[in-house]
């Protein structure tokens, strides 16, 4: 990371232009990927990423330059390019930085860079063995672990100098079950914003067994019927529905330019009264947490929806200027190769008061989505889709046979209004979210929710 | 970095071979919003991958953006320790050098001055805004230039270097009417901005967006379907991993045990050609330094060849096909060979049915082992062989292998543009649609 005096020199130079704000983002990341197939270690790949990104604003215009090289010979021409793009001037600026200290909310107990490689391999062996031992029909198990340590330092022309170290780990296990010619897979991929102590809370054995369970269920699954029907989406990764259908449309990236269905709706009803939701980047050691965002602002707990009424958007600094609102600490990016923009952190629907059993009352024919796959949304139209990874038919209020190949589609503004019950079983789950500023870790989550009617696209020709 | 010094030290440390791969990228982009520059980005990055091979054929890979900061002795020691942990029986390789003729793109780019970019974007924005009152907003407008290069050097004497560049203009619009909003975007490869046909670009983009208005679902059921080239390309790209010899060797590709069998309709021929001049950046060598070549993967519906890098090839006692790219075995220039009919002729032949123009959720709604898919889509109805009303908020479901056995017709309209995988429009007998 660059010295304070060097940063002050660069920021002063950058501000000696028509720019009214300047920011320098420095990053150094080491990540490690270990992969195992059927108990044998296949690859151990390590990657080091380090570089610098410099950004200037003039009003709502932004110019950005990045480079893997951060020596003066690389940085000075970058600053000159940026000044030329934003407009040169005779102005002479002087920036003085003050380092901001704070208490780390996300302490790490077991740093992967300080443990023997064999310890991480052992985690994969444990998950693999558990998956294989779960059922004789498990014929193949792939396991992988990702460990990341990212250090960032952000300095701005407003005099702020602040840093953060983010440590993350995630263990992925995919099991394949075979019966005759029928080959099906199941997977589990939990992770946390912490060190290897994570695997004391969530053991590799649990991860392996969960992957095997999913594969076995899919062996007996039948094609899912199609049409509009009531749907119960269970907790954990089920929250991808809120993430896709609503979360992205509440990001300032779209809202600021009136490119979101929820633009201009603050204070208005956008969801059923039983729905409250937050985006909380402060949860200790959660997968989507960090002390500060990638613009150097402290992460926050943002109440997005309260009793169905839109409270707040997720706002980065630049789009905040366009909206006339302050940043909510939501400026995130994959690496220095991306300009930050407003992004989610840990986003979830708050628990309601229905018991799990009450959720099923009165449903004659519907779909119970125990596990969701990923999905996507068009924030301009609000149309979303997502895949059901493990689903079951609901017949006369009871969960019956497993189905596969289902997709749920709809428009975000409509689905939020059609939630009629919210369960009390809140759980979060981990994912990678891709958008303009790259791929970043986010938690999705919710208690089980019931949607009165949603279009289910199935593979059954009925 | 002094590569020869690394090779010498790796040899001294007991490694059988050592490879240094470097990739570089640089470029600039400019976005435009409401009559002025919105953002400007200039970029430069380089990444170096060190690959060490032990005498037993185990490999260790380290990637860094700052090779000059590495202490070779310490890195090699760590690589040796890591190699000791690898237990897979699969043998890895570092290749001997081989000659290949250079691969050249058909494009010849003329880099514009910044002022010319601003003027062009301003003009396009004005034309988009004025095209039709239903064009409510220009949501994206961007000029992008990129140069990329790679070098592969190894201790066996390999010294390969290639580079390429690209220029793209990207625009998106929102069309609105009666409270309904639809979006569309378009990407165009622009060799010379001075001769860019903005009017045609604007017309195509706006007509597509406006054509989506007034859409509604259709009743659930089985329909004759044409997957228009963009949608077909998306689905084919998402499932292109099936041709990977690595996944086939691991038994998790849907084409496992299918070599020599009819897997698609006899109307389907699939080729992979990293040297294809239609690509923005065709390559003569893959990232292992293996010469690339045109291959037929599926010939008249029969699966005849899979893609390999050196490692996956050796596992199945086959040669590399020159498809060893960063991240493993990858297709490059993978295409379904076009047929003879235009989309209009295919619609006329179909009579009544559905054309799907957009597929969403391709990263999530596909089972890559079984090829079952269920995807959100939109498009338009065809009645009496002609385009009828727009269709939206429906899903299309099926099984890709099964669907590709029931092909009615392959269109002539392959378009590569910025892609490395492309397919023409294809008409299918029947697919399952969920709607009302």
Coordinates of N, CA and C in Angstrom, one line a residue, chain A residues 104-207:
Chain A
X104 N -12.3 -3.5 14.3 CA -12.7 -4.6 13.3 C -13.9 -5.4 13.8
X105 N -14.9 -5.4 13.0 CA -16.1 -6.1 13.4 C -16.0 -7.6 13.0
X106 N -15.0 -7.9 12.1 CA -15.0 -9.3 11.6 C -13.6 -9.9 11.8
X107 N -13.3 -10.2 13.1 CA -12.0 -10.7 13.4 C -11.9 -12.2 12.9
X108 N -10.6 -12.5 12.6 CA -10.3 -13.8 12.0 C -9.5 -14.6 13.0
X109 N -9.9 -15.8 13.3 CA -9.2 -16.7 14.2 C -8.2 -17.5 13.6
X110 N -8.6 -18.2 12.5 CA -7.6 -19.1 11.8 C -7.4 -18.6 10.4
X111 N -6.2 -17.9 10.2 CA -5.9 -17.3 8.9 C -5.3 -18.4 8.0
X112 N -5.9 -18.6 6.9 CA -5.5 -19.7 6.0 C -4.1 -19.6 5.5
X113 N -3.6 -18.4 5.4 CA -2.2 -18.2 5.0 C -1.2 -18.6 6.0
X114 N -1.7 -18.9 7.2 CA -0.8 -19.3 8.3 C -1.0 -20.7 8.8
X115 N -1.8 -21.5 8.0 CA -2.0 -22.9 8.4 C -1.4 -23.8 7.3
X116 N -1.0 -25.0 7.6 CA -0.5 -25.9 6.6 C -1.5 -26.3 5.6
X117 N -1.1 -26.4 4.3 CA -1.9 -26.7 3.2 C -2.7 -28.0 3.5
X118 N -2.0 -29.0 4.2 CA -2.7 -30.3 4.4 C -3.9 -30.1 5.3
X119 N -4.0 -29.1 6.1 CA -5.2 -28.8 6.9 C -6.4 -28.5 6.0
X120 N -6.2 -27.7 5.0 CA -7.3 -27.3 4.1 C -7.7 -28.5 3.3
X121 N -6.7 -29.3 2.8 CA -7.0 -30.5 2.1 C -7.9 -31.5 2.9
X122 N -7.6 -31.5 4.2 CA -8.3 -32.4 5.1 C -9.8 -32.1 5.1
X123 N -10.1 -30.8 5.1 CA -11.5 -30.4 5.1 C -12.2 -31.0 3.9
X124 N -11.5 -31.0 2.7 CA -12.2 -31.5 1.5 C -12.3 -33.0 1.6
X125 N -11.3 -33.7 2.2 CA -11.4 -35.1 2.3 C -12.6 -35.5 3.2
X126 N -12.8 -34.7 4.3 CA -13.9 -35.0 5.2 C -15.3 -34.8 4.5
X127 N -15.4 -33.8 3.7 CA -16.7 -33.5 3.0 C -16.9 -34.7 2.0
X128 N -15.8 -35.0 1.2 CA -16.0 -36.1 0.2 C -16.4 -37.4 0.9
X129 N -15.7 -37.8 1.9 CA -16.0 -39.0 2.6 C -17.5 -39.0 3.1
X130 N -17.9 -37.9 3.7 CA -19.3 -37.9 4.2 C -20.3 -38.0 3.1
X131 N -20.0 -37.4 1.9 CA -20.9 -37.5 0.8 C -21.0 -39.0 0.3
X132 N -19.8 -39.6 0.2 CA -19.7 -41.0 -0.4 C -20.4 -42.0 0.6
X133 N -20.2 -41.7 1.9 CA -20.8 -42.6 2.8 C -22.3 -42.4 3.0
X134 N -22.8 -41.3 2.5 CA -24.3 -41.0 2.7 C -25.2 -42.0 2.0
X135 N -24.8 -42.5 0.9 CA -25.6 -43.4 0.1 C -24.8 -44.2 -0.9
X136 N -25.1 -45.4 -1.2 CA -24.3 -46.2 -2.1 C -24.5 -45.8 -3.5
X137 N -25.5 -45.0 -3.8 CA -25.7 -44.5 -5.2 C -24.9 -43.3 -5.5
X138 N -24.2 -42.8 -4.5 CA -23.3 -41.6 -4.8 C -22.0 -42.2 -5.6
X139 N -21.9 -41.8 -6.8 CA -20.8 -42.4 -7.6 C -19.6 -41.4 -7.8
X140 N -19.8 -40.2 -7.6 CA -18.8 -39.2 -7.8 C -18.9 -38.0 -6.9
X141 N -17.8 -37.5 -6.4 CA -17.9 -36.3 -5.5 C -16.8 -35.3 -5.9
X142 N -17.2 -34.1 -6.2 CA -16.2 -33.1 -6.4 C -16.3 -32.1 -5.2
X143 N -15.1 -31.7 -4.8 CA -15.1 -30.8 -3.6 C -14.1 -29.7 -3.9
X144 N -14.3 -28.5 -3.4 CA -13.4 -27.4 -3.6 C -13.4 -26.5 -2.4
X145 N -12.3 -25.8 -2.2 CA -12.4 -24.8 -1.1 C -11.7 -23.5 -1.7
X146 N -12.4 -22.4 -1.4 CA -11.8 -21.1 -1.8 C -11.5 -20.3 -0.6
X147 N -10.3 -19.8 -0.5 CA -9.9 -19.0 0.6 C -9.4 -17.6 0.0
X148 N -9.8 -16.6 0.6 CA -9.5 -15.2 0.0 C -9.0 -14.3 1.2
X149 N -8.0 -13.6 0.9 CA -7.6 -12.5 1.9 C -7.3 -11.3 1.0
X150 N -8.2 -10.3 1.2 CA -8.1 -9.1 0.4 C -7.8 -7.9 1.3
X151 N -6.8 -7.1 1.0 CA -6.5 -5.9 1.8 C -6.8 -4.7 0.9
X152 N -7.5 -3.7 1.4 CA -7.8 -2.5 0.6 C -7.4 -1.3 1.3
X153 N -7.1 -0.2 0.6 CA -6.9 1.1 1.2 C -7.5 2.1 0.3
X154 N -8.3 3.0 0.9 CA -9.0 4.0 0.1 C -8.6 5.4 0.7
X155 N -8.3 6.3 -0.2 CA -8.0 7.6 0.2 C -8.8 8.6 -0.7
X156 N -9.2 9.7 -0.1 CA -10.1 10.6 -0.9 C -9.6 12.0 -0.8
X157 N -10.0 12.9 -1.7 CA -9.7 14.3 -1.6 C -10.3 15.0 -0.5
X158 N -11.3 14.3 0.2 CA -11.9 14.9 1.4 C -11.0 14.7 2.6
X159 N -9.9 14.0 2.4 CA -8.9 13.8 3.5 C -9.0 12.5 4.2
X160 N -9.8 11.6 3.7 CA -10.1 10.3 4.4 C -9.1 9.3 3.9
X161 N -8.5 8.6 4.9 CA -7.6 7.5 4.5 C -8.0 6.3 5.4
X162 N -8.4 5.2 4.8 CA -9.0 4.1 5.6 C -8.7 2.8 4.9
X163 N -8.6 1.8 5.7 CA -8.2 0.5 5.1 C -9.1 -0.6 5.7
X164 N -9.1 -1.8 5.1 CA -9.8 -2.9 5.6 C -9.2 -4.2 5.1
X165 N -9.3 -5.3 5.9 CA -8.8 -6.6 5.5 C -10.0 -7.5 5.5
X166 N -10.3 -8.1 4.3 CA -11.4 -9.0 4.3 C -10.9 -10.5 4.1
X167 N -11.3 -11.4 4.9 CA -10.9 -12.8 4.8 C -12.2 -13.6 4.6
X168 N -12.2 -14.4 3.6 CA -13.4 -15.2 3.3 C -13.0 -16.7 3.0
X169 N -13.9 -17.6 3.4 CA -13.7 -19.0 3.0 C -15.0 -19.6 2.6
X170 N -14.9 -20.5 1.7 CA -16.2 -21.2 1.2 C -15.8 -22.6 0.7
X171 N -16.6 -23.5 1.2 CA -16.4 -24.9 0.8 C -17.5 -25.4 -0.1
X172 N -17.1 -25.9 -1.3 CA -18.2 -26.4 -2.2 C -18.1 -27.9 -2.4
X173 N -19.2 -28.5 -2.3 CA -19.2 -30.0 -2.5 C -20.4 -30.3 -3.5
X174 N -20.0 -31.0 -4.5 CA -21.1 -31.5 -5.5 C -21.0 -33.0 -5.6
X175 N -22.1 -33.6 -5.3 CA -22.2 -35.1 -5.4 C -23.1 -35.5 -6.5
X176 N -22.7 -36.6 -7.2 CA -23.4 -37.2 -8.3 C -24.0 -38.5 -7.9
X177 N -25.3 -38.7 -8.1 CA -25.9 -40.0 -7.8 C -26.4 -40.6 -9.1
X178 N -26.2 -42.0 -9.1 CA -26.5 -42.7 -10.4 C -27.4 -43.9 -10.1
X179 N -28.4 -44.0 -10.9 CA -29.3 -45.2 -10.8 C -29.7 -45.6 -12.2
X180 N -29.1 -46.7 -12.7 CA -29.3 -47.0 -14.2 C -28.6 -45.9 -15.0
X181 N -29.3 -45.3 -16.0 CA -28.7 -44.3 -16.8 C -29.0 -42.9 -16.2
X182 N -29.7 -42.8 -15.1 CA -30.1 -41.6 -14.5 C -29.0 -41.0 -13.6
X183 N -28.4 -39.9 -14.1 CA -27.3 -39.3 -13.3 C -27.8 -37.9 -12.9
X184 N -27.8 -37.7 -11.5 CA -28.3 -36.4 -11.0 C -27.2 -35.9 -10.0
X185 N -27.3 -34.6 -9.9 CA -26.3 -34.0 -9.0 C -27.0 -33.1 -7.9
X186 N -26.3 -33.0 -6.8 CA -26.7 -32.1 -5.7 C -25.5 -31.4 -5.2
X187 N -25.7 -30.2 -4.6 CA -24.5 -29.4 -4.1 C -24.8 -28.6 -2.9
X188 N -23.8 -28.3 -2.2 CA -23.9 -27.4 -1.0 C -22.6 -26.5 -1.0
X189 N -22.8 -25.2 -0.8 CA -21.7 -24.3 -0.9 C -21.7 -23.2 0.2
X190 N -21.6 -23.5 1.4 CA -21.6 -22.5 2.5 C -20.3 -21.8 2.6
X191 N -20.3 -20.6 3.2 CA -19.1 -19.9 3.4 C -19.3 -18.8 4.4
X192 N -18.2 -18.1 4.7 CA -18.3 -17.0 5.7 C -17.2 -16.0 5.5
X193 N -17.4 -14.8 6.1 CA -16.4 -13.7 6.1 C -15.5 -13.9 7.2
X194 N -14.8 -15.0 7.3 CA -13.9 -15.4 8.4 C -12.9 -16.3 8.0
X195 N -12.1 -16.8 8.9 CA -11.1 -17.8 8.6 C -11.6 -19.2 8.7
X196 N -10.7 -20.1 8.8 CA -11.1 -21.6 8.8 C -11.8 -22.0 10.0
X197 N -12.0 -21.1 11.0 CA -12.8 -21.5 12.2 C -14.3 -21.7 11.7
X198 N -14.6 -21.2 10.5 CA -15.9 -21.4 10.0 C -16.4 -22.8 10.0
X199 N -15.4 -23.8 9.8 CA -15.8 -25.2 9.7 C -16.0 -25.9 11.0
X200 N -15.9 -25.1 12.1 CA -16.3 -25.6 13.4 C -17.8 -25.4 13.5
X201 N -18.4 -24.3 12.9 CA -19.8 -24.1 13.0 C -20.5 -25.0 12.0
X202 N -20.0 -25.0 10.7 CA -20.6 -25.8 9.6 C -19.5 -26.8 9.3
X203 N -19.8 -28.0 9.6 CA -18.7 -29.0 9.4 C -18.7 -29.5 8.0
X204 N -17.5 -29.9 7.5 CA -17.4 -30.5 6.1 C -18.3 -31.7 6.0
X205 N -18.5 -32.4 7.0 CA -19.4 -33.6 7.0 C -20.8 -33.2 6.6
X206 N -21.3 -32.1 7.3 CA -22.6 -31.6 7.0 C -22.8 -31.2 5.5
X207 N -21.7 -30.5 5.0 CA -21.7 -30.0 3.6 C -21.8 -31.2 2.7

